[in-house]
Coordinates of C-alpha atoms in Angstrom, one line a residue:
Chain A
M7 CA 56.4 35.8 -27.2
G8 CA 54.0 34.5 -29.7
Y9 CA 50.7 36.1 -29.4
D10 CA 50.4 38.2 -26.2
K11 CA 46.8 37.7 -25.4
L12 CA 47.0 34.0 -25.9
D13 CA 50.0 33.9 -23.5
A14 CA 48.0 35.8 -21.0
A15 CA 45.0 33.5 -21.3
L16 CA 47.0 30.3 -21.0
A17 CA 49.2 31.6 -18.3
W18 CA 51.8 28.9 -18.4
Q19 CA 55.1 29.2 -16.7
R20 CA 57.7 30.7 -19.0
N21 CA 54.9 30.5 -21.7
L22 CA 55.7 26.8 -22.2
P23 CA 53.3 24.0 -21.8
P24 CA 54.0 21.8 -18.8
T25 CA 56.4 18.9 -19.4
G26 CA 54.7 15.8 -20.6
S27 CA 51.6 17.5 -21.9
N28 CA 49.8 16.3 -25.0
I29 CA 47.8 19.0 -26.7
V30 CA 45.3 18.4 -29.5
I31 CA 44.2 21.3 -31.6
A32 CA 40.9 20.5 -33.3
D33 CA 39.8 23.1 -35.8
T34 CA 37.5 23.3 -38.8
L35 CA 38.0 24.4 -42.3
K36 CA 36.2 27.6 -41.5
S37 CA 38.2 28.4 -38.4
N38 CA 41.8 27.4 -38.9
G39 CA 44.0 26.7 -35.9
N40 CA 47.4 26.9 -37.6
F41 CA 48.3 30.1 -35.9
L42 CA 48.5 28.2 -32.6
L43 CA 51.3 26.0 -34.0
H44 CA 53.4 29.0 -34.8
H45 CA 52.7 30.5 -31.4
F46 CA 54.0 27.3 -29.7
I47 CA 57.0 27.1 -32.1
V48 CA 58.1 30.6 -31.3
N49 CA 57.6 30.3 -27.6
H50 CA 59.6 27.1 -27.4
L51 CA 62.5 28.3 -29.5
R52 CA 62.7 31.5 -27.5
A53 CA 63.1 29.4 -24.4
N54 CA 66.0 27.5 -26.1
Q55 CA 64.3 24.2 -26.3
P56 CA 64.3 22.1 -29.4
V57 CA 61.3 21.8 -31.7
I58 CA 60.6 19.0 -34.1
V59 CA 58.0 19.6 -36.7
I60 CA 56.5 16.7 -38.6
G61 CA 55.2 18.7 -41.5
L62 CA 52.5 16.7 -43.3
S63 CA 50.6 19.7 -44.7
Q64 CA 53.2 22.4 -45.4
I65 CA 56.8 22.5 -46.5
F66 CA 59.6 24.1 -44.5
N67 CA 59.4 27.4 -46.3
H68 CA 55.9 28.0 -45.0
Y69 CA 57.1 27.9 -41.4
F70 CA 60.2 29.8 -42.2
L71 CA 58.3 32.7 -43.7
I72 CA 55.8 32.9 -40.8
G73 CA 58.6 32.5 -38.3
R74 CA 60.4 35.4 -39.8
K75 CA 57.3 37.6 -39.3
L76 CA 57.2 36.6 -35.7
G77 CA 60.9 37.3 -35.2
I78 CA 62.8 34.1 -35.4
N79 CA 65.0 32.7 -38.2
L80 CA 64.2 29.0 -38.6
Q81 CA 67.0 28.4 -41.1
T82 CA 69.8 29.3 -38.7
L83 CA 68.0 27.4 -36.0
K84 CA 67.8 24.4 -38.2
Q85 CA 71.5 24.5 -38.8
N86 CA 72.0 24.6 -35.1
Q87 CA 69.8 21.6 -34.7
Q88 CA 67.4 23.5 -32.5
F89 CA 64.7 23.2 -35.1
V90 CA 64.2 19.9 -36.9
F91 CA 61.8 19.6 -39.8
I92 CA 60.6 16.3 -41.0
D93 CA 59.1 16.5 -44.4
G94 CA 56.0 14.4 -44.6
L95 CA 54.4 16.1 -47.6
T96 CA 56.5 15.6 -50.7
H97 CA 56.9 11.9 -50.6
L98 CA 54.2 10.5 -48.4
T99 CA 52.5 8.0 -50.8
S100 CA 53.2 6.1 -53.9
Y101 CA 51.7 8.8 -56.0
T102 CA 54.9 10.9 -55.6
Q103 CA 57.3 8.2 -56.8
K104 CA 58.4 10.2 -59.8
A105 CA 58.7 13.5 -57.9
P106 CA 62.2 14.7 -57.2
F107 CA 63.5 14.7 -53.7
P108 CA 64.4 18.0 -52.2
S109 CA 68.0 18.9 -53.0
V110 CA 70.4 18.2 -50.2
T111 CA 72.5 20.9 -48.4
T112 CA 70.4 23.9 -49.1
P113 CA 69.0 26.0 -46.2
T114 CA 65.5 24.8 -46.8
T115 CA 66.4 21.1 -46.9
P116 CA 64.4 19.1 -44.4
N117 CA 66.2 17.0 -41.9
A118 CA 64.4 13.8 -43.0
V119 CA 61.8 12.9 -45.6
L120 CA 59.0 10.5 -44.8
N121 CA 59.0 8.0 -47.6
G122 CA 57.2 4.8 -47.8
T123 CA 54.0 2.9 -47.6
N124 CA 54.3 1.8 -44.0
V125 CA 53.6 3.9 -40.9
Q126 CA 56.2 1.9 -39.1
E127 CA 58.9 3.3 -41.3
F128 CA 57.6 6.8 -40.6
Y129 CA 57.8 6.0 -36.9
N130 CA 61.4 4.8 -37.2
A131 CA 62.4 8.0 -39.0
I132 CA 60.7 10.2 -36.4
R133 CA 62.1 8.2 -33.6
E134 CA 65.6 8.7 -34.8
R135 CA 65.2 12.4 -35.0
V136 CA 63.4 12.8 -31.6
E137 CA 66.0 10.7 -29.8
A138 CA 68.9 12.6 -31.4
S139 CA 67.3 15.9 -30.5
A140 CA 66.6 14.9 -26.9
K141 CA 70.2 13.9 -26.4
Q142 CA 71.3 17.4 -27.1
S143 CA 68.8 19.3 -25.0
P144 CA 65.9 18.3 -22.8
N145 CA 62.2 18.8 -23.3
P146 CA 61.7 18.7 -27.0
L147 CA 58.4 19.8 -28.5
V148 CA 57.1 17.7 -31.3
I149 CA 54.4 19.1 -33.5
I150 CA 52.4 17.0 -35.9
D151 CA 50.8 19.1 -38.6
D152 CA 48.4 17.6 -39.2
A153 CA 47.1 14.2 -38.4
N154 CA 44.3 14.3 -41.0
V155 CA 46.7 14.2 -43.9
L156 CA 47.5 10.6 -43.1
L157 CA 43.9 9.7 -43.2
W158 CA 43.4 11.6 -46.5
A159 CA 46.4 9.9 -48.0
G160 CA 44.7 6.6 -47.5
F161 CA 46.3 5.1 -44.4
S162 CA 43.8 3.2 -42.3
H163 CA 42.4 4.5 -39.0
N164 CA 44.2 1.8 -37.1
D165 CA 47.6 2.7 -38.7
V166 CA 47.2 6.4 -37.9
L167 CA 46.1 5.7 -34.4
S168 CA 49.0 3.4 -33.8
L169 CA 51.4 5.9 -35.2
L170 CA 50.1 8.7 -33.0
H171 CA 50.1 6.4 -29.9
N172 CA 53.6 5.3 -30.5
I173 CA 54.8 8.9 -31.0
R174 CA 53.1 9.8 -27.8
V175 CA 54.8 7.0 -25.9
L176 CA 58.2 8.0 -27.5
I177 CA 57.8 11.6 -26.3
E178 CA 56.9 10.5 -22.8
S179 CA 60.1 8.6 -22.7
V180 CA 62.1 11.6 -23.6
K181 CA 60.0 13.9 -21.4
G182 CA 58.9 16.2 -24.1
N183 CA 55.6 17.8 -25.2
C184 CA 53.5 16.9 -28.1
T185 CA 51.1 19.1 -30.0
R186 CA 48.9 17.7 -32.7
C187 CA 46.6 19.5 -35.1
T188 CA 43.6 17.7 -36.4
V189 CA 40.8 19.0 -38.6
K190 CA 37.2 18.4 -37.5
S191 CA 34.9 17.5 -40.3
M192 CA 32.6 20.3 -41.1
Chain B
M29 CA 32.1 9.0 7.1
A30 CA 29.2 7.0 8.4
Q31 CA 26.6 9.0 6.7
T32 CA 27.9 8.3 3.2
S33 CA 28.3 4.6 3.7
G34 CA 24.8 4.1 2.3
L35 CA 25.6 5.6 -1.1
A36 CA 26.1 3.1 -3.9
L37 CA 29.3 4.6 -5.3
E38 CA 30.9 4.6 -1.9
R39 CA 29.9 1.0 -1.3
L40 CA 31.4 0.0 -4.6
L41 CA 34.6 1.9 -3.9
E42 CA 35.0 0.3 -0.5
D43 CA 34.2 -3.1 -1.9
K44 CA 31.6 -3.6 0.8
D45 CA 28.9 -5.5 -1.1
S46 CA 30.4 -8.0 -3.5
A47 CA 30.0 -6.5 -6.9
R48 CA 31.8 -8.9 -9.2
S49 CA 32.2 -6.9 -12.4
I50 CA 32.1 -3.2 -12.8
M51 CA 32.1 -1.2 -16.0
I52 CA 32.8 2.5 -16.0
I53 CA 31.4 4.3 -19.0
D54 CA 32.9 7.7 -19.7
S55 CA 33.3 10.1 -22.6
V56 CA 35.5 12.9 -23.7
Q57 CA 33.4 15.4 -21.8
Q58 CA 34.0 13.8 -18.5
S59 CA 36.8 11.3 -18.0
G60 CA 36.3 8.3 -15.8
N61 CA 40.0 8.1 -15.1
P62 CA 40.0 9.6 -11.6
L63 CA 37.3 7.1 -10.6
L64 CA 39.2 4.2 -12.0
L65 CA 42.4 5.2 -10.3
N66 CA 40.5 5.6 -7.1
F67 CA 39.2 2.1 -7.4
A68 CA 42.7 0.9 -8.0
G69 CA 44.1 2.8 -5.1
R70 CA 41.6 1.6 -2.6
A71 CA 41.8 -2.0 -3.8
A72 CA 45.6 -2.0 -3.7
Q73 CA 45.5 -1.4 0.0
D74 CA 44.3 -4.8 0.9
Q75 CA 44.4 -7.1 -2.1
P76 CA 46.6 -8.0 -5.1
L77 CA 46.0 -6.1 -8.3
V78 CA 46.3 -7.3 -11.9
V79 CA 46.3 -4.3 -14.3
L80 CA 46.1 -4.3 -18.0
C81 CA 47.3 -0.9 -19.1
T82 CA 46.2 0.2 -22.6
E83 CA 45.9 4.0 -22.4
T84 CA 47.8 5.1 -19.3
S85 CA 51.3 4.1 -18.6
P86 CA 52.0 1.7 -15.7
K87 CA 54.2 4.3 -14.1
S88 CA 51.4 6.9 -13.8
I89 CA 49.0 4.3 -12.4
L90 CA 51.7 3.4 -9.8
K91 CA 52.2 7.0 -9.0
S92 CA 48.5 7.5 -8.3
I93 CA 48.4 4.6 -5.8
S94 CA 49.5 5.8 -2.5
N95 CA 51.7 3.5 -0.4
H96 CA 52.4 1.3 -3.4
Q97 CA 55.5 -0.2 -1.9
N98 CA 53.3 -2.6 0.2
A99 CA 51.0 -3.4 -2.7
N100 CA 51.1 -6.5 -4.8
I101 CA 50.5 -5.3 -8.4
T102 CA 51.2 -7.1 -11.6
F103 CA 51.1 -5.0 -14.8
Y104 CA 50.4 -6.1 -18.3
D105 CA 51.7 -3.2 -20.3
A106 CA 49.9 -2.8 -23.6
Y107 CA 50.6 0.9 -23.6
S108 CA 54.3 1.3 -24.2
N109 CA 54.8 -0.9 -27.3
P110 CA 51.5 -2.3 -28.5
N111 CA 52.5 -3.0 -32.1
G112 CA 56.0 -4.1 -31.4
W113 CA 57.6 -1.2 -33.3
N114 CA 60.1 -0.5 -30.6
S115 CA 62.4 -3.5 -30.7
T116 CA 64.6 -2.2 -27.9
F117 CA 61.7 -2.2 -25.4
P118 CA 62.3 -4.8 -22.7
T119 CA 59.7 -7.6 -22.5
D120 CA 59.6 -8.0 -18.8
Q121 CA 60.7 -5.5 -16.2
L122 CA 60.3 -4.7 -12.6
L123 CA 58.7 -1.4 -11.8
E124 CA 60.2 0.3 -8.7
G125 CA 62.1 -3.0 -8.2
K126 CA 59.0 -4.8 -7.0
H127 CA 56.1 -4.9 -9.4
K128 CA 56.3 -7.2 -12.3
C129 CA 55.5 -5.6 -15.6
H130 CA 55.0 -7.8 -18.7
T131 CA 55.0 -6.0 -22.0
V132 CA 52.4 -6.9 -24.5
S133 CA 54.0 -6.3 -27.9
Q134 CA 51.3 -7.7 -30.1
L135 CA 48.0 -6.4 -29.1
S136 CA 46.1 -7.8 -32.1
D137 CA 46.9 -11.3 -30.9
L138 CA 44.6 -11.4 -27.8
K139 CA 44.7 -15.2 -27.1
P140 CA 47.9 -15.3 -25.2
L141 CA 46.9 -12.2 -23.3
V142 CA 43.6 -13.8 -22.3
K143 CA 45.4 -16.9 -21.2
A144 CA 48.0 -14.9 -19.1
L145 CA 45.4 -12.8 -17.5
A146 CA 43.2 -15.7 -16.6
E147 CA 46.2 -17.6 -15.1
Q148 CA 47.3 -14.6 -13.1
T149 CA 43.8 -14.0 -11.8
Q150 CA 43.2 -17.6 -10.8
A151 CA 46.5 -17.7 -8.9
H152 CA 45.1 -15.3 -6.3
K153 CA 42.1 -16.2 -4.2
R154 CA 41.1 -12.6 -3.8
C155 CA 42.2 -10.0 -6.3
T156 CA 41.0 -7.1 -8.5
V157 CA 41.5 -7.1 -12.2
I158 CA 41.6 -3.7 -13.9
I159 CA 41.5 -3.0 -17.6
D160 CA 42.4 0.5 -18.3
S161 CA 40.4 1.1 -21.4
L162 CA 38.8 -1.2 -23.9
A163 CA 39.2 1.2 -26.8
P164 CA 42.7 0.1 -28.0
L165 CA 41.7 -3.6 -27.6
L166 CA 38.6 -3.0 -29.7
F167 CA 40.6 -1.2 -32.4
A168 CA 43.2 -4.0 -32.5
A169 CA 40.9 -7.0 -32.5
Y170 CA 37.2 -6.2 -32.4
E171 CA 35.8 -9.7 -32.3
Q172 CA 38.4 -11.1 -29.9
C173 CA 38.0 -8.3 -27.4
Y174 CA 34.5 -9.4 -26.6
Q175 CA 36.0 -12.9 -25.8
L176 CA 38.6 -11.3 -23.6
V177 CA 36.1 -9.4 -21.6
R178 CA 33.7 -12.3 -21.4
S179 CA 36.3 -14.7 -20.1
L180 CA 37.4 -12.1 -17.5
A181 CA 33.9 -11.4 -16.4
S182 CA 33.3 -15.1 -16.0
L183 CA 36.4 -15.4 -13.8
A184 CA 34.9 -12.9 -11.4
T185 CA 33.6 -14.4 -8.2
D186 CA 32.6 -12.8 -5.0
D187 CA 36.3 -12.4 -4.1
R188 CA 37.7 -11.5 -7.5
R189 CA 36.5 -8.2 -9.0
V190 CA 36.9 -7.1 -12.6
I191 CA 36.8 -3.4 -13.3
V192 CA 36.8 -2.2 -16.9
M193 CA 36.6 1.3 -18.4
H194 CA 34.9 1.9 -21.7
H195 CA 34.6 5.0 -23.7
A196 CA 31.1 5.5 -24.9
D197 CA 31.7 8.1 -27.7
I198 CA 34.0 6.1 -29.9
S199 CA 32.4 4.5 -32.9
Y200 CA 34.1 1.5 -34.4
A201 CA 33.4 1.7 -38.1
R202 CA 33.7 -2.0 -38.9
A203 CA 31.7 -3.9 -41.5
A204 CA 31.0 -6.5 -38.9
A205 CA 29.9 -3.9 -36.3
R206 CA 27.1 -2.6 -38.4
H207 CA 25.2 -5.8 -38.3
A208 CA 26.1 -6.9 -34.8
P209 CA 24.1 -5.9 -31.8
S210 CA 25.1 -2.6 -30.1
L211 CA 28.5 -2.8 -28.5
M212 CA 27.5 -0.9 -25.4
E213 CA 24.5 -3.2 -24.7
S214 CA 26.5 -6.3 -25.3
L215 CA 29.2 -5.2 -22.9
Q216 CA 26.7 -4.0 -20.3
R217 CA 25.1 -7.4 -20.3
L218 CA 28.4 -9.0 -19.1
F219 CA 28.8 -6.7 -16.1
S220 CA 26.8 -6.6 -12.9
V221 CA 27.5 -2.9 -12.3
A222 CA 27.6 -0.2 -14.9
I223 CA 28.7 3.3 -13.8
Q224 CA 28.1 6.1 -16.3
V225 CA 30.2 9.1 -15.6
E226 CA 28.7 12.4 -16.8
A227 CA 29.4 16.0 -16.5
P228 CA 27.3 17.8 -13.9
P229 CA 24.3 19.8 -15.2
Q230 CA 25.5 23.3 -16.2
T231 CA 24.3 26.1 -14.1
D232 CA 26.0 29.4 -14.9
T233 CA 29.4 30.9 -15.1
S234 CA 29.6 31.8 -11.5
N235 CA 30.1 28.1 -10.9
M236 CA 33.1 28.1 -13.2
E237 CA 34.5 31.1 -11.4
H238 CA 34.1 29.4 -8.1
L239 CA 35.8 26.2 -9.3
T240 CA 38.7 27.5 -11.3
G241 CA 39.2 30.9 -9.8
F242 CA 39.2 32.3 -13.3
K243 CA 36.8 35.1 -14.0
A244 CA 35.8 35.2 -17.6
V245 CA 37.0 38.5 -19.1
D246 CA 34.7 40.0 -21.7
Q247 CA 36.9 39.0 -24.6
F248 CA 36.8 35.3 -23.7
S249 CA 33.3 35.1 -22.3
Y250 CA 32.2 32.9 -25.2
M251 CA 34.5 30.2 -24.0
N252 CA 33.3 27.9 -21.4
T253 CA 35.4 25.1 -20.0
N254 CA 32.9 22.5 -19.1
S255 CA 34.7 19.3 -19.6
N256 CA 36.5 17.2 -17.0
N257 CA 35.1 19.1 -14.1
T258 CA 36.3 18.2 -10.6
T259 CA 32.7 17.3 -9.7
A260 CA 30.9 14.8 -11.8
V261 CA 27.7 12.7 -11.7
A262 CA 27.8 8.9 -11.7
K263 CA 24.7 7.0 -12.8
I264 CA 24.9 3.5 -11.4
M265 CA 23.0 0.5 -12.5
W266 CA 23.6 -2.4 -10.1
K267 CA 22.3 -5.8 -10.9
R268 CA 22.3 -7.6 -7.5
K269 CA 22.5 -11.4 -7.0
S270 CA 18.9 -11.4 -5.7
G271 CA 17.8 -10.3 -9.2
K272 CA 16.9 -6.7 -8.1
V273 CA 18.3 -3.9 -10.2
L274 CA 19.3 -0.8 -8.3
H275 CA 19.5 2.5 -10.1
E276 CA 21.2 5.3 -8.2
T277 CA 22.7 8.7 -9.1
N278 CA 25.6 9.9 -7.0
A279 CA 27.8 12.9 -7.4
F280 CA 31.5 12.7 -6.6
R281 CA 34.3 15.2 -6.4
C282 CA 38.0 14.4 -7.0
D283 CA 40.3 16.5 -5.0
G284 CA 43.8 15.4 -5.6
Q285 CA 43.9 12.7 -3.0
G286 CA 40.7 10.9 -3.0
I287 CA 37.1 10.9 -4.1
S288 CA 34.3 12.1 -1.9
V289 CA 30.9 10.8 -2.8
M290 CA 27.8 12.9 -2.3
T291 CA 24.1 12.6 -3.1
A292 CA 23.3 14.1 -6.4
A293 CA 21.3 17.3 -6.3
A294 CA 17.7 16.3 -6.7
Q295 CA 16.3 16.6 -10.1
E296 CA 13.1 18.1 -8.8
T297 CA 13.4 21.3 -10.6
E298 CA 13.2 19.6 -14.0
E299 CA 10.0 17.7 -13.0
D300 CA 8.3 20.8 -11.7
L301 CA 9.0 22.5 -15.0
D302 CA 7.5 19.7 -16.9
E303 CA 4.3 19.9 -14.9
D304 CA 4.0 23.6 -15.3
L305 CA 4.4 23.2 -19.1
Q306 CA 1.6 20.7 -19.2
E307 CA -0.8 22.8 -17.3
S308 CA -0.4 25.8 -19.4
A309 CA 0.0 23.8 -22.6
G310 CA -3.5 23.9 -24.2
P311 CA -5.7 27.0 -24.5
D312 CA -8.6 27.1 -22.0
P313 CA -11.6 25.6 -23.8
T314 CA -14.2 27.2 -21.4
A315 CA -13.2 30.7 -22.4
N316 CA -14.7 32.8 -25.2
L317 CA -18.1 31.0 -25.3
S318 CA -21.5 32.6 -25.6
F319 CA -22.9 30.4 -22.8
N320 CA -21.6 29.7 -19.4
L321 CA -19.8 26.5 -18.7
T322 CA -18.3 27.4 -15.4
L323 CA -19.6 26.3 -12.0
T324 CA -20.4 28.5 -9.1
D325 CA -19.4 27.2 -5.7
E326 CA -22.9 26.1 -4.8
Q327 CA -23.2 24.2 -8.1
R328 CA -19.9 22.5 -7.5
R329 CA -21.0 21.3 -4.1
A330 CA -24.3 20.0 -5.4
K331 CA -22.5 18.3 -8.2
E332 CA -20.3 16.5 -5.8
K333 CA -23.3 15.3 -3.8
V334 CA -24.8 13.6 -6.7
V335 CA -25.0 9.8 -6.6
L336 CA -24.6 8.2 -10.0
P337 CA -27.5 6.1 -11.1
Y338 CA -25.6 2.9 -11.9
L339 CA -23.4 3.1 -8.9
K340 CA -25.2 0.1 -7.4
A341 CA -24.3 -2.1 -10.2
Q342 CA -20.7 -0.9 -10.3
N343 CA -20.2 -1.3 -6.6
R344 CA -22.4 -4.5 -6.4
G345 CA -25.3 -3.1 -4.4
T346 CA -23.4 -1.1 -1.7
V347 CA -25.0 2.3 -2.5
E348 CA -28.6 3.3 -2.6
I349 CA -29.9 4.9 -5.7
E350 CA -31.6 8.2 -5.2
S351 CA -32.9 10.8 -7.6
S352 CA -30.6 13.6 -8.2
E353 CA -30.8 17.3 -8.9
P354 CA -30.1 18.2 -12.5
T355 CA -26.4 18.6 -13.0
T356 CA -24.7 20.9 -15.5
T357 CA -22.2 18.3 -16.6
P358 CA -22.9 14.6 -16.7
A359 CA -20.3 12.3 -15.1
P360 CA -19.1 9.5 -17.4
P361 CA -18.9 6.0 -16.0
S362 CA -15.5 5.0 -15.0
S363 CA -15.6 1.3 -16.0
G364 CA -18.0 -0.8 -18.1
S365 CA -19.0 -4.3 -17.3
I366 CA -21.7 -6.1 -19.2
Y367 CA -24.0 -8.4 -17.3
Y368 CA -25.8 -10.7 -19.8
E369 CA -28.7 -12.8 -18.7
P370 CA -30.1 -14.8 -21.6
D371 CA -33.9 -15.1 -21.6
A372 CA -36.2 -17.6 -23.3
A373 CA -36.0 -15.9 -26.7
D374 CA -32.3 -16.2 -26.9
D375 CA -31.3 -19.3 -28.5
F376 CA -27.7 -20.3 -28.8
D377 CA -27.6 -22.1 -32.1
D378 CA -24.2 -21.8 -33.7
E379 CA -25.3 -23.2 -37.1
D380 CA -28.2 -20.9 -37.9
P381 CA -27.8 -17.4 -36.7
D382 CA -31.0 -16.2 -38.2
E383 CA -33.3 -18.8 -36.8
D384 CA -35.2 -16.4 -34.6
L385 CA -36.2 -14.2 -37.5
D386 CA -39.9 -14.1 -38.2
I387 CA -40.4 -13.4 -41.8

């Protein structure tokens, strides 16, 4: 149970979005919509379905700490492969060439790191994880947090749209759900 | 239903009058997808379809067409793998064992796609071509997309229809686009019918309660869900072969199975409001004066009886001139025509305009 009133308002079956749904959260800098992502993560994990977070704006620790307040332990769930975190923040562009990669085999290590100058490589990394996760259990939830970071990092509109489109097609093929967070300009 | 056969939208859906090329214009507020799928569904019953999918998957289009086993549909799938990133995706497949589906894996290269679509269209004497949405094509190749649409629209004859959906609220921020003529107008010029799908005018929340069965609780009463209503308004501009342009506004309701077309609620209330505003717009000039400018009934009657002195000249001698009672307000002449009869003193000499001066 994420947030009770929101659960009551949305009134979904088992508090999960219907299969194959594609949800866009558009918020502004003044009214942040991040809480919705945590709500969806908690609901999905409580229903024993895998969650894949493509974290472009926050590192794993952020979700872990908030998840702890809402009553789930993302580190153990990550070890069980129920929760997959793809780090898109630390090595997204060429600016971070000299930065160290997150150390391997710690509880907060992400499952994959998006590294490169090409959205197609990102897509391949994401696809690997999504297909691996879907093989284990059905109906994964993929969360992209958030799509604006790609634009701010300098990728062209076409690239970002292609990436989002291809992720959407990928998720349809594994019968999952997709939630995206974008920020509306003020 | 016989009584709705006169409505333009119904005639277009039923393909009664030959409308060669149709463009559906929608927006995020009100999607034109149900209308497009309805066109596809009705056309699939009796003619072959050629569908270029860019925003919806071929499978979902197939699902929305009832009785698709007997239909002859060829898909060009630019949805599943438009950039070619998924190398394991099959190039050609058969959907439901019957419908051919060619995968377009390089959307930015539109020339082969145009060629394939044109060939496929010309192979059938009577068919309907449907393009799901122009937006991905415009993103991929802005200049070439216009060529694609133009060549398809030129293929359209009385028996071959082209139906295209375009999203009006996407802006294509290209350097070329800034100096080119407006995209919407350029596209509209190519099509003989343009259907603009809009959300119905908002009334009040009791409508929302009736449609969705959800009564807004006080906490959420600031939220109103007024996008993608089940009922929508379609503004149709139909350029007929005779040269006449027909403008009509119809309302339609999508209820799972099909679309029922109705006449739009008359926009009279808006016009009445405008008239009321104009009447009460300016302050009354005859008030607050020290003298009386109003007319009594008797004076008004007398005023109407007055024959204007120059009425004979205006009506070319049909009315007798009579003297009149003094009126409180003079009536201004409605038109002026000058009759000039030059007399002896008038001398038309273009060279010396001052010749008749006696100094």
